[in-house]
Amino acid sequence: MDIPLRYATLNVVMSIASINLKGIVAATALLVTFSIPCLAQQADSRDEAELLQQLAQSTPDQAIGIDRQLKSLWSLSGSASADLLLERGREALEDGDTKAAIEHLTALTDHAPDFAEGWHVRASAFFGIERFGMAAADLEYALSLNPNNYEAIYGLGLIFEIVGQPDKALQAYERALAIHPHHEEVTNAVNRLKPQVEGSAL
């Protein structure tokens, strides 16, 4: 990858004014992986179905808080040791130590194979070093455990786009947008790919 990855928190803002797919890959690896969830504030914050329904019907401003609540909920493993491994994996990624991150996150997926977020974050680590096959496998497993994780669906879409399968990429992006209709990066991806895919179908 020509653009070096610089790991940061969710406060990183993606700007896709000019389309550079490698730049999107780098920025997305940052954005998707390091959303450090804020503690949910609403009484229904542990009800995933209710939050997803609210998200689908939300305004853009409301979606920001609901998105944080969902990510907070999805980051709860129910195990102190698993939570520690997730934290260490994220910290290693923030420090740019992908090897250590993958070691922590592999220990996490071994320890808690039913914890979807462990697979999702490890996929982001693989994605960041362009191990797209391994990233896709982890994303698919994460989605088998949590099919509503729109960030994981978006990640799959990016991989499809990178490997030259725009039809599948657009399907993934539209699936993610159906869950989170105000996701800016997914919206940009749909707007970018839809004319290309529809034009090629003519």
PDB file of N, CA and C in Angstrom, residues 97-139:
ATOM      1  N   ASP A  97       1.396  -1.445  15.981  1.00  0.00           N
ATOM      2  CA  ASP A  97       2.027  -2.763  16.136  1.00  0.00           C
ATOM      3  C   ASP A  97       1.034  -3.843  15.708  1.00  0.00           C
ATOM      4  N   THR A  98       0.928  -4.031  14.402  1.00  0.00           N
ATOM      5  CA  THR A  98      -0.076  -4.956  13.878  1.00  0.00           C
ATOM      6  C   THR A  98       0.199  -6.388  14.308  1.00  0.00           C
ATOM      7  N   LYS A  99       1.476  -6.775  14.368  1.00  0.00           N
ATOM      8  CA  LYS A  99       1.811  -8.139  14.754  1.00  0.00           C
ATOM      9  C   LYS A  99       1.307  -8.446  16.163  1.00  0.00           C
ATOM     10  N   ALA A 100       1.575  -7.538  17.099  1.00  0.00           N
ATOM     11  CA  ALA A 100       1.103  -7.736  18.474  1.00  0.00           C
ATOM     12  C   ALA A 100      -0.416  -7.724  18.525  1.00  0.00           C
ATOM     13  N   ALA A 101      -1.022  -6.837  17.741  1.00  0.00           N
ATOM     14  CA  ALA A 101      -2.479  -6.767  17.716  1.00  0.00           C
ATOM     15  C   ALA A 101      -3.075  -8.083  17.275  1.00  0.00           C
ATOM     16  N   ILE A 102      -2.538  -8.647  16.211  1.00  0.00           N
ATOM     17  CA  ILE A 102      -3.063  -9.920  15.705  1.00  0.00           C
ATOM     18  C   ILE A 102      -2.870 -11.033  16.731  1.00  0.00           C
ATOM     19  N   GLU A 103      -1.744 -11.000  17.453  1.00  0.00           N
ATOM     20  CA  GLU A 103      -1.517 -12.010  18.499  1.00  0.00           C
ATOM     21  C   GLU A 103      -2.570 -11.894  19.593  1.00  0.00           C
ATOM     22  N   HIS A 104      -2.820 -10.671  20.060  1.00  0.00           N
ATOM     23  CA  HIS A 104      -3.845 -10.471  21.102  1.00  0.00           C
ATOM     24  C   HIS A 104      -5.226 -10.888  20.603  1.00  0.00           C
ATOM     25  N   LEU A 105      -5.532 -10.490  19.375  1.00  0.00           N
ATOM     26  CA  LEU A 105      -6.875 -10.748  18.852  1.00  0.00           C
ATOM     27  C   LEU A 105      -7.075 -12.212  18.483  1.00  0.00           C
ATOM     28  N   THR A 106      -5.995 -12.893  18.110  1.00  0.00           N
ATOM     29  CA  THR A 106      -6.086 -14.334  17.884  1.00  0.00           C
ATOM     30  C   THR A 106      -6.302 -15.056  19.209  1.00  0.00           C
ATOM     31  N   ALA A 107      -5.613 -14.601  20.253  1.00  0.00           N
ATOM     32  CA  ALA A 107      -5.867 -15.167  21.579  1.00  0.00           C
ATOM     33  C   ALA A 107      -7.325 -14.940  21.981  1.00  0.00           C
ATOM     34  N   LEU A 108      -7.865 -13.771  21.606  1.00  0.00           N
ATOM     35  CA  LEU A 108      -9.254 -13.462  21.925  1.00  0.00           C
ATOM     36  C   LEU A 108     -10.213 -14.387  21.181  1.00  0.00           C
ATOM     37  N   THR A 109      -9.986 -14.576  19.878  1.00  0.00           N
ATOM     38  CA  THR A 109     -10.903 -15.439  19.123  1.00  0.00           C
ATOM     39  C   THR A 109     -10.787 -16.896  19.561  1.00  0.00           C
ATOM     40  N   ASP A 110      -9.596 -17.297  20.028  1.00  0.00           N
ATOM     41  CA  ASP A 110      -9.440 -18.650  20.579  1.00  0.00           C
ATOM     42  C   ASP A 110     -10.179 -18.785  21.909  1.00  0.00           C
ATOM     43  N   HIS A 111     -10.066 -17.746  22.730  1.00  0.00           N
ATOM     44  CA  HIS A 111     -10.656 -17.764  24.075  1.00  0.00           C
ATOM     45  C   HIS A 111     -12.177 -17.597  24.030  1.00  0.00           C
ATOM     46  N   ALA A 112     -12.638 -16.748  23.120  1.00  0.00           N
ATOM     47  CA  ALA A 112     -14.074 -16.430  23.045  1.00  0.00           C
ATOM     48  C   ALA A 112     -14.530 -16.488  21.588  1.00  0.00           C
ATOM     49  N   PRO A 113     -14.625 -17.696  21.026  1.00  0.00           N
ATOM     50  CA  PRO A 113     -14.954 -17.817  19.597  1.00  0.00           C
ATOM     51  C   PRO A 113     -16.353 -17.340  19.226  1.00  0.00           C
ATOM     52  N   ASP A 114     -17.229 -17.177  20.194  1.00  0.00           N
ATOM     53  CA  ASP A 114     -18.580 -16.699  19.912  1.00  0.00           C
ATOM     54  C   ASP A 114     -18.726 -15.194  20.070  1.00  0.00           C
ATOM     55  N   PHE A 115     -17.628 -14.496  20.331  1.00  0.00           N
ATOM     56  CA  PHE A 115     -17.643 -13.041  20.509  1.00  0.00           C
ATOM     57  C   PHE A 115     -17.341 -12.389  19.160  1.00  0.00           C
ATOM     58  N   ALA A 116     -18.365 -11.889  18.522  1.00  0.00           N
ATOM     59  CA  ALA A 116     -18.236 -11.409  17.143  1.00  0.00           C
ATOM     60  C   ALA A 116     -17.219 -10.285  17.000  1.00  0.00           C
ATOM     61  N   GLU A 117     -17.158  -9.404  17.987  1.00  0.00           N
ATOM     62  CA  GLU A 117     -16.288  -8.236  17.851  1.00  0.00           C
ATOM     63  C   GLU A 117     -14.809  -8.614  17.792  1.00  0.00           C
ATOM     64  N   GLY A 118     -14.435  -9.721  18.425  1.00  0.00           N
ATOM     65  CA  GLY A 118     -13.057 -10.176  18.329  1.00  0.00           C
ATOM     66  C   GLY A 118     -12.670 -10.475  16.894  1.00  0.00           C
ATOM     67  N   TRP A 119     -13.545 -11.161  16.167  1.00  0.00           N
ATOM     68  CA  TRP A 119     -13.295 -11.483  14.761  1.00  0.00           C
ATOM     69  C   TRP A 119     -13.303 -10.217  13.913  1.00  0.00           C
ATOM     70  N   HIS A 120     -14.226  -9.302  14.226  1.00  0.00           N
ATOM     71  CA  HIS A 120     -14.327  -8.053  13.461  1.00  0.00           C
ATOM     72  C   HIS A 120     -13.054  -7.226  13.589  1.00  0.00           C
ATOM     73  N   VAL A 121     -12.552  -7.071  14.805  1.00  0.00           N
ATOM     74  CA  VAL A 121     -11.365  -6.244  14.995  1.00  0.00           C
ATOM     75  C   VAL A 121     -10.133  -6.929  14.399  1.00  0.00           C
ATOM     76  N   ARG A 122     -10.042  -8.250  14.524  1.00  0.00           N
ATOM     77  CA  ARG A 122      -8.903  -8.931  13.906  1.00  0.00           C
ATOM     78  C   ARG A 122      -8.965  -8.791  12.386  1.00  0.00           C
ATOM     79  N   ALA A 123     -10.171  -8.826  11.833  1.00  0.00           N
ATOM     80  CA  ALA A 123     -10.313  -8.601  10.394  1.00  0.00           C
ATOM     81  C   ALA A 123      -9.755  -7.239  10.004  1.00  0.00           C
ATOM     82  N   SER A 124     -10.004  -6.232  10.825  1.00  0.00           N
ATOM     83  CA  SER A 124      -9.494  -4.896  10.536  1.00  0.00           C
ATOM     84  C   SER A 124      -7.977  -4.873  10.564  1.00  0.00           C
ATOM     85  N   ALA A 125      -7.381  -5.653  11.467  1.00  0.00           N
ATOM     86  CA  ALA A 125      -5.918  -5.739  11.514  1.00  0.00           C
ATOM     87  C   ALA A 125      -5.378  -6.385  10.243  1.00  0.00           C
ATOM     88  N   PHE A 126      -5.990  -7.486   9.816  1.00  0.00           N
ATOM     89  CA  PHE A 126      -5.574  -8.130   8.570  1.00  0.00           C
ATOM     90  C   PHE A 126      -5.787  -7.189   7.373  1.00  0.00           C
ATOM     91  N   PHE A 127      -6.894  -6.487   7.390  1.00  0.00           N
ATOM     92  CA  PHE A 127      -7.216  -5.541   6.320  1.00  0.00           C
ATOM     93  C   PHE A 127      -6.126  -4.480   6.206  1.00  0.00           C
ATOM     94  N   GLY A 128      -5.664  -3.993   7.349  1.00  0.00           N
ATOM     95  CA  GLY A 128      -4.659  -2.941   7.362  1.00  0.00           C
ATOM     96  C   GLY A 128      -3.330  -3.349   6.765  1.00  0.00           C
ATOM     97  N   ILE A 129      -3.021  -4.656   6.771  1.00  0.00           N
ATOM     98  CA  ILE A 129      -1.769  -5.134   6.176  1.00  0.00           C
ATOM     99  C   ILE A 129      -2.042  -5.852   4.845  1.00  0.00           C
ATOM    100  N   GLU A 130      -3.231  -5.593   4.309  1.00  0.00           N
ATOM    101  CA  GLU A 130      -3.618  -6.093   2.981  1.00  0.00           C
ATOM    102  C   GLU A 130      -3.711  -7.613   2.898  1.00  0.00           C
ATOM    103  N   ARG A 131      -3.998  -8.265   4.009  1.00  0.00           N
ATOM    104  CA  ARG A 131      -4.298  -9.706   3.982  1.00  0.00           C
ATOM    105  C   ARG A 131      -5.814  -9.831   3.781  1.00  0.00           C
ATOM    106  N   PHE A 132      -6.244  -9.534   2.566  1.00  0.00           N
ATOM    107  CA  PHE A 132      -7.673  -9.378   2.321  1.00  0.00           C
ATOM    108  C   PHE A 132      -8.450 -10.684   2.436  1.00  0.00           C
ATOM    109  N   GLY A 133      -7.838 -11.804   2.049  1.00  0.00           N
ATOM    110  CA  GLY A 133      -8.516 -13.085   2.193  1.00  0.00           C
ATOM    111  C   GLY A 133      -8.772 -13.430   3.644  1.00  0.00           C
ATOM    112  N   MET A 134      -7.770 -13.203   4.483  1.00  0.00           N
ATOM    113  CA  MET A 134      -7.926 -13.484   5.910  1.00  0.00           C
ATOM    114  C   MET A 134      -8.917 -12.513   6.541  1.00  0.00           C
ATOM    115  N   ALA A 135      -8.865 -11.257   6.111  1.00  0.00           N
ATOM    116  CA  ALA A 135      -9.818 -10.278   6.620  1.00  0.00           C
ATOM    117  C   ALA A 135     -11.243 -10.661   6.253  1.00  0.00           C
ATOM    118  N   ALA A 136     -11.444 -11.072   4.998  1.00  0.00           N
ATOM    119  CA  ALA A 136     -12.783 -11.453   4.555  1.00  0.00           C
ATOM    120  C   ALA A 136     -13.304 -12.657   5.337  1.00  0.00           C
ATOM    121  N   ALA A 137     -12.422 -13.623   5.580  1.00  0.00           N
ATOM    122  CA  ALA A 137     -12.845 -14.804   6.341  1.00  0.00           C
ATOM    123  C   ALA A 137     -13.284 -14.422   7.750  1.00  0.00           C
ATOM    124  N   ASP A 138     -12.519 -13.525   8.388  1.00  0.00           N
ATOM    125  CA  ASP A 138     -12.890 -13.086   9.741  1.00  0.00           C
ATOM    126  C   ASP A 138     -14.181 -12.276   9.723  1.00  0.00           C
ATOM    127  N   LEU A 139     -14.352 -11.428   8.712  1.00  0.00           N
ATOM    128  CA  LEU A 139     -15.583 -10.644   8.623  1.00  0.00           C
ATOM    129  C   LEU A 139     -16.790 -11.537   8.422  1.00  0.00           C
TER     130      LEU A 139
END
